[in-house]
Short mmCIF file of N, CA and C in Angstrom, two decimals:
data_model
loop_
_atom_site.label_atom_id
_atom_site.label_comp_id
_atom_site.label_asym_id
_atom_site.label_seq_id
_atom_site.Cartn_x
_atom_site.Cartn_y
_atom_site.Cartn_z
N MET A 1 101.25 91.43 96.32
CA MET A 1 100.97 90.63 95.07
C MET A 1 99.43 89.68 95.80
N ASN A 2 98.72 90.43 95.00
CA ASN A 2 97.16 89.73 95.41
C ASN A 2 96.96 88.07 94.94
N THR A 3 96.55 87.46 96.00
CA THR A 3 96.23 85.97 95.64
C THR A 3 94.63 85.96 94.92
N GLU A 4 94.58 84.77 94.50
CA GLU A 4 93.16 84.70 93.99
C GLU A 4 92.19 84.79 95.60
N ILE A 5 92.57 84.23 96.47
CA ILE A 5 91.73 84.34 97.80
C ILE A 5 91.82 85.67 98.45
N GLY A 6 92.46 86.23 98.20
CA GLY A 6 92.87 87.81 98.79
C GLY A 6 91.76 88.70 97.50
N THR A 7 91.61 88.02 96.71
CA THR A 7 90.71 89.00 95.48
C THR A 7 89.24 88.36 95.62
N VAL A 8 89.07 87.35 96.10
CA VAL A 8 87.67 87.11 96.38
C VAL A 8 87.04 87.34 97.64
N TYR A 9 87.99 87.42 98.86
CA TYR A 9 87.46 88.32 99.81
C TYR A 9 87.43 89.35 99.80
N ALA A 10 88.00 90.43 98.96
CA ALA A 10 88.11 91.58 98.67
C ALA A 10 86.57 92.03 97.75
N ASP A 11 86.60 91.50 96.58
CA ASP A 11 85.21 91.32 95.96
C ASP A 11 84.18 91.38 96.79
N ALA A 12 83.92 90.22 97.44
CA ALA A 12 82.84 90.22 98.31
C ALA A 12 82.42 91.44 99.36
N LEU A 13 83.91 91.85 100.25
CA LEU A 13 83.78 92.96 100.83
C LEU A 13 83.08 94.13 100.50
N PHE A 14 83.86 94.65 99.11
CA PHE A 14 83.54 95.50 98.39
C PHE A 14 81.98 95.85 98.00
N ALA A 15 81.84 94.62 97.55
CA ALA A 15 79.97 94.55 97.17
C ALA A 15 79.16 94.78 98.18
N VAL A 16 79.51 94.23 99.41
CA VAL A 16 78.53 94.72 100.36
C VAL A 16 78.64 96.15 101.07
N ALA A 17 79.89 96.65 101.09
CA ALA A 17 80.26 97.94 101.45
C ALA A 17 79.42 98.67 100.56
N GLU A 18 79.77 98.48 99.46
CA GLU A 18 78.72 99.19 98.25
C GLU A 18 77.68 99.60 98.18
N GLU A 19 76.77 98.45 98.78
CA GLU A 19 75.81 98.35 98.87
C GLU A 19 75.31 99.59 100.21
N GLU A 20 76.05 99.56 101.09
CA GLU A 20 75.89 100.55 102.23
C GLU A 20 76.25 101.93 102.02
N GLY A 21 76.80 102.22 100.77
CA GLY A 21 77.02 103.41 100.03
C GLY A 21 78.44 103.98 100.62
N ASP A 22 79.16 105.20 99.81
CA ASP A 22 80.28 105.67 99.84
C ASP A 22 80.97 105.93 101.19
N ALA A 23 80.45 106.46 102.01
CA ALA A 23 80.76 106.32 103.30
C ALA A 23 81.20 105.23 103.82
N ALA A 24 80.61 104.04 103.74
CA ALA A 24 80.78 102.54 104.08
C ALA A 24 81.96 102.22 103.36
N LEU A 25 81.85 102.51 102.22
CA LEU A 25 83.28 102.18 101.30
C LEU A 25 84.59 102.65 101.88
N ARG A 26 84.47 103.86 102.18
CA ARG A 26 85.71 104.59 102.77
C ARG A 26 86.05 104.25 104.14
N ALA A 27 84.90 103.84 104.83
CA ALA A 27 85.06 103.50 106.44
C ALA A 27 85.89 102.01 106.57
N THR A 28 85.12 101.36 105.49
CA THR A 28 85.75 99.82 105.67
C THR A 28 87.22 99.87 104.90
N ARG A 29 87.16 100.74 103.60
CA ARG A 29 89.01 100.73 103.40
C ARG A 29 89.75 101.25 104.43
N GLU A 30 89.65 102.42 105.27
CA GLU A 30 90.36 102.24 106.51
C GLU A 30 90.53 101.54 107.78
N ALA A 31 89.45 100.87 107.92
CA ALA A 31 89.73 100.01 109.06
C ALA A 31 90.08 98.43 108.58
N LEU A 32 90.17 98.42 107.24
CA LEU A 32 90.98 97.28 106.54
C LEU A 32 91.83 97.47 106.59
N ARG A 33 92.64 98.83 106.08
CA ARG A 33 93.80 99.14 105.99
C ARG A 33 94.57 99.09 107.31
N SER A 34 93.69 99.60 108.43
CA SER A 34 94.29 99.64 109.81
C SER A 34 94.79 98.36 110.47
N CYS A 35 93.45 97.52 110.09
CA CYS A 35 93.66 95.82 110.42
C CYS A 35 95.03 95.28 109.76
N ALA A 36 95.27 95.43 108.64
CA ALA A 36 96.34 94.73 108.01
C ALA A 36 97.66 95.65 108.20
N VAL A 37 98.05 96.83 108.72
CA VAL A 37 98.56 97.49 109.17
C VAL A 37 99.42 96.83 110.79
N LEU A 38 98.26 96.60 111.46
CA LEU A 38 98.41 96.17 112.73
C LEU A 38 98.87 94.73 112.49
N PHE A 39 98.37 93.75 111.79
CA PHE A 39 99.00 92.58 111.62
C PHE A 39 100.38 92.41 111.16
N SER A 40 100.59 93.47 110.35
CA SER A 40 102.17 93.57 109.45
C SER A 40 103.15 93.69 110.50
N LEU A 41 102.81 94.69 111.30
CA LEU A 41 103.65 95.23 112.66
C LEU A 41 103.96 94.12 113.67
N TYR A 42 102.74 93.49 114.08
CA TYR A 42 102.25 92.51 114.95
C TYR A 42 102.14 91.01 114.53
N PRO A 43 102.92 90.43 113.68
CA PRO A 43 102.72 89.15 113.07
C PRO A 43 102.50 88.24 114.23
N ASP A 44 102.80 88.29 114.86
CA ASP A 44 102.53 87.36 116.18
C ASP A 44 101.60 87.13 116.70
N TYR A 45 100.67 88.32 116.08
CA TYR A 45 98.79 88.25 116.75
C TYR A 45 98.34 87.57 115.49
N SER A 46 98.79 87.80 114.18
CA SER A 46 98.00 87.14 113.25
C SER A 46 98.09 85.78 113.54
N ARG A 47 99.20 85.25 113.88
CA ARG A 47 99.77 83.92 114.02
C ARG A 47 98.84 83.21 115.26
N LEU A 48 98.75 84.14 116.46
CA LEU A 48 97.92 83.39 117.42
C LEU A 48 96.30 83.44 117.15
N LEU A 49 95.73 84.25 116.31
CA LEU A 49 94.31 84.21 115.75
C LEU A 49 94.16 83.23 114.82
N SER A 50 95.30 82.69 114.13
CA SER A 50 95.27 81.21 113.21
C SER A 50 95.47 79.94 114.35
N LEU A 51 96.18 79.79 115.22
CA LEU A 51 96.54 78.59 116.22
C LEU A 51 95.41 77.93 116.83
N PRO A 52 95.37 76.65 115.89
CA PRO A 52 94.50 75.69 115.91
C PRO A 52 94.65 74.96 117.67
N THR A 53 95.74 75.57 118.44
CA THR A 53 95.69 75.31 119.94
C THR A 53 95.17 76.15 120.27
N VAL A 54 94.73 77.12 120.31
CA VAL A 54 93.72 78.49 120.90
C VAL A 54 92.71 78.06 120.50
N GLY A 55 91.68 77.72 121.56
CA GLY A 55 90.22 77.54 121.12
C GLY A 55 89.67 78.76 120.43
N LEU A 56 88.54 78.22 119.33
CA LEU A 56 87.92 79.19 118.42
C LEU A 56 87.22 80.45 119.22
N GLU A 57 86.68 80.48 120.13
CA GLU A 57 86.13 81.06 121.01
C GLU A 57 86.84 82.45 121.49
N GLU A 58 88.07 81.68 122.11
CA GLU A 58 89.23 82.26 122.21
C GLU A 58 89.59 83.15 121.41
N ARG A 59 89.76 82.76 120.22
CA ARG A 59 90.53 83.66 119.13
C ARG A 59 89.43 84.71 118.61
N MET A 60 88.13 84.49 118.64
CA MET A 60 87.11 85.33 118.21
C MET A 60 87.16 86.22 119.55
N ALA A 61 87.22 85.92 120.73
CA ALA A 61 87.34 86.99 121.67
C ALA A 61 88.41 88.11 121.45
N LEU A 62 89.53 87.57 121.37
CA LEU A 62 90.83 88.59 120.97
C LEU A 62 90.86 89.27 119.79
N ALA A 63 89.92 88.96 119.01
CA ALA A 63 89.91 89.61 117.71
C ALA A 63 88.98 91.00 118.33
N GLU A 64 87.38 90.36 118.86
CA GLU A 64 86.89 91.49 119.20
C GLU A 64 87.30 92.78 120.15
N GLN A 65 88.03 92.19 121.07
CA GLN A 65 88.62 92.89 121.93
C GLN A 65 89.37 94.30 121.15
N ALA A 66 90.14 93.67 119.98
CA ALA A 66 91.23 94.57 119.27
C ALA A 66 90.23 95.40 118.34
N PHE A 67 89.18 94.96 117.83
CA PHE A 67 88.42 95.47 116.47
C PHE A 67 87.16 95.64 116.96
N GLY A 68 86.41 95.09 117.98
CA GLY A 68 85.19 95.51 117.84
C GLY A 68 84.20 94.36 117.54
N THR A 69 82.98 94.53 117.33
CA THR A 69 82.10 93.73 116.49
C THR A 69 81.03 94.44 115.70
N GLU A 70 81.40 95.78 115.77
CA GLU A 70 80.27 96.68 114.94
C GLU A 70 81.38 96.69 113.35
N GLY A 71 80.49 96.57 112.45
CA GLY A 71 81.28 97.26 111.08
C GLY A 71 81.49 95.90 110.23
N LEU A 72 82.11 96.18 108.84
CA LEU A 72 82.28 95.08 108.01
C LEU A 72 83.60 94.34 108.49
N VAL A 73 84.61 95.11 108.57
CA VAL A 73 85.76 94.38 109.13
C VAL A 73 85.87 93.62 109.97
N PRO A 74 85.28 93.74 111.35
CA PRO A 74 85.31 92.49 112.09
C PRO A 74 84.36 91.68 111.92
N ARG A 75 83.10 92.01 111.00
CA ARG A 75 82.57 90.60 110.52
C ARG A 75 83.69 89.76 109.69
N LEU A 76 84.39 90.24 108.69
CA LEU A 76 85.37 89.64 107.79
C LEU A 76 86.37 88.85 108.75
N LEU A 77 86.92 89.92 109.83
CA LEU A 77 87.86 88.86 110.50
C LEU A 77 87.41 87.75 111.24
N ARG A 78 85.99 87.70 111.91
CA ARG A 78 85.57 86.39 112.32
C ARG A 78 85.62 85.39 111.21
N MET A 79 85.37 85.82 109.96
CA MET A 79 84.99 84.69 108.99
C MET A 79 86.41 84.23 108.75
N LEU A 80 87.49 85.48 108.61
CA LEU A 80 88.90 84.65 108.30
C LEU A 80 89.33 83.77 109.49
N ILE A 81 88.77 84.25 110.68
CA ILE A 81 89.37 82.97 111.76
C ILE A 81 88.73 81.67 111.70
N LEU A 82 87.35 81.62 111.41
CA LEU A 82 86.49 80.64 111.27
C LEU A 82 87.23 79.69 110.04
N ARG A 83 87.43 80.22 109.09
CA ARG A 83 87.98 79.48 107.91
C ARG A 83 89.71 79.37 107.63
N ASN A 84 90.11 79.91 108.98
CA ASN A 84 91.41 79.70 108.92
C ASN A 84 92.58 80.54 108.11
N ARG A 85 91.78 81.83 107.70
CA ARG A 85 92.47 82.46 106.79
C ARG A 85 93.07 83.95 107.16
N VAL A 86 93.13 84.13 108.35
CA VAL A 86 93.85 85.49 108.88
C VAL A 86 95.04 86.36 108.15
N ALA A 87 96.00 85.04 107.74
CA ALA A 87 96.98 85.41 107.16
C ALA A 87 96.68 86.07 105.68
N TYR A 88 95.88 86.24 104.94
CA TYR A 88 95.50 86.88 103.97
C TYR A 88 94.97 88.35 104.14
N ILE A 89 94.99 88.87 105.47
CA ILE A 89 94.13 90.14 105.30
C ILE A 89 95.21 91.12 104.83
N GLY A 90 96.07 91.18 104.60
CA GLY A 90 96.76 92.32 103.68
C GLY A 90 96.52 91.96 102.50
N GLU A 91 96.58 90.83 102.03
CA GLU A 91 96.18 90.67 100.78
C GLU A 91 94.98 91.23 100.09
N ILE A 92 93.66 90.92 101.11
CA ILE A 92 92.43 91.41 100.84
C ILE A 92 92.32 93.16 101.07
N ALA A 93 93.24 93.48 101.76
CA ALA A 93 93.59 95.01 101.75
C ALA A 93 94.04 95.49 100.64
N ASP A 94 94.83 95.03 100.21
CA ASP A 94 95.58 95.23 98.89
C ASP A 94 94.89 95.38 97.80
N ALA A 95 94.02 94.27 97.40
CA ALA A 95 92.94 94.03 96.55
C ALA A 95 91.71 95.22 96.69
N PHE A 96 91.12 95.25 98.00
CA PHE A 96 90.08 96.45 98.43
C PHE A 96 90.69 97.75 98.22
N ASP A 97 91.97 98.11 98.15
CA ASP A 97 92.47 99.31 97.58
C ASP A 97 92.47 99.53 96.20
N ALA A 98 92.70 98.56 95.56
CA ALA A 98 92.78 98.23 94.13
C ALA A 98 91.50 98.70 93.54
N LYS A 99 90.53 97.78 94.28
CA LYS A 99 88.88 97.99 93.82
C LYS A 99 88.59 99.54 94.23
N MET A 100 88.69 100.16 95.02
CA MET A 100 88.67 101.46 95.44
C MET A 100 88.88 102.50 94.77
N LEU A 101 90.42 102.53 94.03
CA LEU A 101 91.14 103.25 92.87
C LEU A 101 90.20 103.35 91.81
N SER A 102 89.80 101.91 91.51
CA SER A 102 88.96 101.89 90.39
C SER A 102 87.61 102.77 90.56
N TYR A 103 87.24 102.19 91.59
CA TYR A 103 85.56 102.83 91.66
C TYR A 103 85.70 104.17 91.53
N GLU A 104 86.67 104.97 92.05
CA GLU A 104 87.18 106.21 92.45
C GLU A 104 87.78 107.24 91.17
N ASN A 105 87.94 106.08 89.88
CA ASN A 105 88.60 106.56 88.56
C ASN A 105 89.75 107.32 89.16
N THR A 106 90.49 106.41 89.88
CA THR A 106 91.64 106.83 90.22
C THR A 106 92.80 105.71 89.95
N VAL A 107 93.66 106.45 89.98
CA VAL A 107 95.14 105.38 89.70
C VAL A 107 96.45 105.77 90.33
N ALA A 108 96.97 104.49 90.96
CA ALA A 108 98.03 104.92 91.85
C ALA A 108 99.26 104.58 90.88
N VAL A 109 100.15 105.95 91.06
CA VAL A 109 101.50 106.08 90.12
C VAL A 109 102.52 106.10 90.97
N THR A 110 103.73 105.34 90.86
CA THR A 110 104.92 105.45 91.71
C THR A 110 105.74 106.41 90.76
N VAL A 111 106.45 107.44 91.16
CA VAL A 111 107.14 108.04 90.56
C VAL A 111 108.70 108.20 90.99
N THR A 112 109.89 107.74 90.51
CA THR A 112 111.19 107.41 90.93
C THR A 112 112.04 108.69 90.31
N THR A 113 112.80 109.07 91.23
CA THR A 113 113.70 110.13 90.66
C THR A 113 114.86 110.14 91.55
N ALA A 114 115.72 110.61 90.78
CA ALA A 114 117.43 110.60 91.71
C ALA A 114 117.24 111.73 92.82
N VAL A 115 116.31 112.78 92.82
CA VAL A 115 116.14 114.00 93.91
C VAL A 115 114.93 114.47 94.01
N ALA A 116 114.10 114.78 95.31
CA ALA A 116 112.93 114.89 95.39
C ALA A 116 112.53 116.02 94.55
N LEU A 117 111.67 116.02 93.99
CA LEU A 117 110.51 116.90 92.78
C LEU A 117 110.11 118.18 93.77
N THR A 118 109.87 119.18 93.01
CA THR A 118 109.71 120.71 93.93
C THR A 118 108.00 120.19 93.80
N PRO A 119 107.14 120.96 94.55
CA PRO A 119 105.91 120.69 94.59
C PRO A 119 105.09 121.29 93.16
N GLN A 120 105.86 122.33 92.54
CA GLN A 120 105.63 122.66 91.17
C GLN A 120 105.82 121.57 90.07
N GLN A 121 107.09 120.90 90.26
CA GLN A 121 107.01 119.75 89.20
C GLN A 121 105.96 118.29 89.39
N LEU A 122 105.77 118.19 90.78
CA LEU A 122 104.74 117.08 91.14
C LEU A 122 103.67 117.68 90.56
N ASP A 123 102.97 118.98 90.98
CA ASP A 123 101.69 119.31 90.36
C ASP A 123 101.63 118.83 88.44
N ARG A 124 102.96 119.82 88.27
CA ARG A 124 103.07 119.46 86.76
C ARG A 124 102.84 118.01 85.92
N LEU A 125 103.26 117.23 86.72
CA LEU A 125 103.52 115.81 86.40
C LEU A 125 102.46 114.93 86.70
N THR A 126 101.29 115.33 87.68
CA THR A 126 100.26 115.21 88.17
C THR A 126 99.10 115.49 87.28
N GLU A 127 99.30 116.81 86.86
CA GLU A 127 98.04 117.22 85.75
C GLU A 127 98.33 116.44 84.36
N LYS A 128 99.96 116.33 83.71
CA LYS A 128 100.16 115.50 82.78
C LYS A 128 99.57 114.35 82.96
N LEU A 129 99.77 113.35 84.13
CA LEU A 129 99.45 111.98 83.95
C LEU A 129 98.01 112.13 83.71
N SER A 130 97.22 112.92 84.60
CA SER A 130 95.59 112.89 84.58
C SER A 130 95.32 112.99 83.46
N ARG A 131 95.61 113.91 82.70
CA ARG A 131 95.07 114.20 81.02
C ARG A 131 95.21 112.79 80.35
N LYS A 132 96.33 112.44 80.63
CA LYS A 132 96.89 111.42 79.63
C LYS A 132 95.82 109.99 80.18
N LEU A 133 95.86 109.54 81.37
CA LEU A 133 95.24 108.56 81.61
C LEU A 133 93.92 108.77 82.10
N GLN A 134 93.15 110.29 81.85
CA GLN A 134 91.98 110.55 82.00
C GLN A 134 91.30 109.64 83.42
N LYS A 135 92.22 110.08 84.36
CA LYS A 135 91.91 109.45 85.84
C LYS A 135 92.45 110.51 86.96
N THR A 136 91.78 110.57 87.89
CA THR A 136 92.56 111.05 88.82
C THR A 136 93.96 110.49 89.17
N VAL A 137 95.13 111.06 89.33
CA VAL A 137 96.38 110.46 89.86
C VAL A 137 96.79 110.84 91.22
N ARG A 138 97.02 109.39 91.74
CA ARG A 138 97.63 109.64 92.93
C ARG A 138 98.97 109.21 93.00
N ILE A 139 100.09 110.25 93.36
CA ILE A 139 101.52 109.70 93.30
C ILE A 139 102.10 109.55 94.50
N LYS A 140 102.97 108.33 94.48
CA LYS A 140 103.77 107.79 95.29
C LYS A 140 105.26 108.38 94.88
N GLU A 141 106.05 109.09 95.70
CA GLU A 141 107.09 109.39 95.15
C GLU A 141 107.93 108.43 95.87
N ARG A 142 109.54 107.97 95.22
CA ARG A 142 110.40 107.29 95.35
C ARG A 142 111.57 107.77 95.29
N ILE A 143 112.75 108.02 96.02
CA ILE A 143 113.82 108.84 95.81
C ILE A 143 114.70 107.29 95.51
N ASP A 144 115.65 107.24 94.38
CA ASP A 144 116.60 106.22 94.21
C ASP A 144 117.92 107.26 93.45
N ARG A 145 118.70 107.20 94.19
CA ARG A 145 120.00 108.08 93.55
C ARG A 145 120.69 107.23 92.80
N SER A 146 120.46 105.82 92.69
CA SER A 146 121.33 104.88 91.38
C SER A 146 120.99 105.26 89.95
N ILE A 147 119.42 106.17 89.66
CA ILE A 147 119.18 106.31 88.34
C ILE A 147 119.75 107.60 87.87
N LEU A 148 120.44 108.25 88.76
CA LEU A 148 121.26 109.37 88.23
C LEU A 148 120.43 110.74 87.89
N GLY A 149 119.36 110.39 87.46
CA GLY A 149 118.60 111.69 87.02
C GLY A 149 117.36 111.14 86.15
N GLY A 150 116.32 112.11 85.59
CA GLY A 150 115.14 111.66 84.95
C GLY A 150 114.49 111.33 86.05
N VAL A 151 113.31 110.33 85.32
CA VAL A 151 112.20 109.88 85.99
C VAL A 151 111.94 108.74 85.38
N ILE A 152 111.02 107.91 86.18
CA ILE A 152 110.61 106.33 85.82
C ILE A 152 109.09 106.49 86.31
N VAL A 153 108.42 106.51 85.96
CA VAL A 153 106.78 106.69 86.16
C VAL A 153 106.22 104.94 85.92
N GLN A 154 105.35 104.72 86.91
CA GLN A 154 105.07 103.34 86.95
C GLN A 154 103.59 103.27 87.45
N TYR A 155 102.95 102.65 86.81
CA TYR A 155 101.41 102.51 87.11
C TYR A 155 100.60 101.10 86.48
N GLY A 156 100.09 100.63 86.84
CA GLY A 156 99.66 99.02 86.90
C GLY A 156 100.67 98.46 86.22
N ASP A 157 100.57 98.03 84.89
CA ASP A 157 101.55 97.20 84.71
C ASP A 157 102.73 97.88 83.50
N THR A 158 102.27 99.18 83.50
CA THR A 158 103.17 100.31 82.51
C THR A 158 104.28 100.84 83.37
N ARG A 159 105.36 100.88 82.74
CA ARG A 159 106.62 101.39 83.25
C ARG A 159 107.26 102.24 82.31
N ILE A 160 107.07 103.57 82.30
CA ILE A 160 107.96 104.61 81.37
C ILE A 160 109.00 105.15 82.03
N ASP A 161 110.41 104.50 81.66
CA ASP A 161 111.74 104.70 82.13
C ASP A 161 112.40 105.69 81.46
N ASN A 162 112.48 106.83 82.20
CA ASN A 162 113.17 108.07 81.09
C ASN A 162 114.53 108.39 82.04
N SER A 163 115.03 107.47 82.67
CA SER A 163 116.17 107.68 83.50
C SER A 163 117.61 107.83 82.88
N LEU A 164 118.56 108.80 83.54
CA LEU A 164 119.44 108.82 82.88
C LEU A 164 120.25 107.51 82.97
N LYS A 165 120.06 106.67 84.05
CA LYS A 165 120.70 105.37 84.02
C LYS A 165 120.29 104.56 82.68
N LEU A 166 119.51 104.18 82.51
CA LEU A 166 118.98 103.74 81.55
C LEU A 166 119.37 104.08 79.90
N ARG A 167 119.16 105.60 80.04
CA ARG A 167 120.18 106.14 78.41
C ARG A 167 121.51 105.89 78.35
N LEU A 168 122.29 105.92 79.52
CA LEU A 168 123.25 105.76 79.54
C LEU A 168 123.72 104.13 79.02
N ASN A 169 122.75 102.93 79.93
CA ASN A 169 123.09 101.77 79.35
C ASN A 169 122.87 101.79 78.03
N VAL A 170 121.74 102.40 77.43
CA VAL A 170 121.12 102.00 76.23
C VAL A 170 122.55 102.53 74.98
N LEU A 171 123.35 103.71 75.36
CA LEU A 171 124.35 104.12 75.02
C LEU A 171 125.70 103.52 74.67
N HIS A 172 125.56 102.72 76.04
CA HIS A 172 127.08 101.68 76.38
C HIS A 172 126.92 100.90 75.37
N THR A 173 125.70 100.13 75.30
CA THR A 173 125.29 98.70 74.54
C THR A 173 125.54 99.42 72.82
N GLN A 174 125.10 100.34 72.64
CA GLN A 174 125.22 100.82 70.99
C GLN A 174 126.51 101.08 70.57
N LEU A 175 127.22 101.44 71.68
CA LEU A 175 129.00 101.83 71.53
C LEU A 175 129.63 100.30 71.23
N GLN A 176 128.95 99.34 71.81
CA GLN A 176 129.87 98.18 72.04
C GLN A 176 129.47 97.14 70.91
N GLY A 177 128.38 97.26 70.43
CA GLY A 177 127.74 96.51 69.21
C GLY A 177 127.48 96.96 68.02
#
């Protein structure tokens, strides 16, 4: 869930990286994602960089040891430390990823099935969705045996539920009323 703060920082970071070109955008996305993953795996590190009882210079030095001083992400991290907003790094990374998807004319699609799709099924689905959405499609597969069969496709605010579970629920409702 992106907050306004995460979006504002991501927008600014994206604008600066875009000025430096495609390579900088991709490098920034990777560095930002790595930073966010590290903070999610080690939440105490994130808290340490936010503690007012630890001096500002010491917090900056800790961040520099872990992430260096060169590049946009270390600069962003220093700014977040100064403004006491290190906790937003995950939201900033998510918002930056969303901007990159739009920039690359790509859409992230989550496909939920009861069993794993074969490579051929996945290719066919990717091709159909690409034609329908007129974008490059990046599929993330989820297995949920509770849907019994069929497929649920979700992208952005759109959800297409063609699961057996939903169809059975609809049939059950129709038979009762």
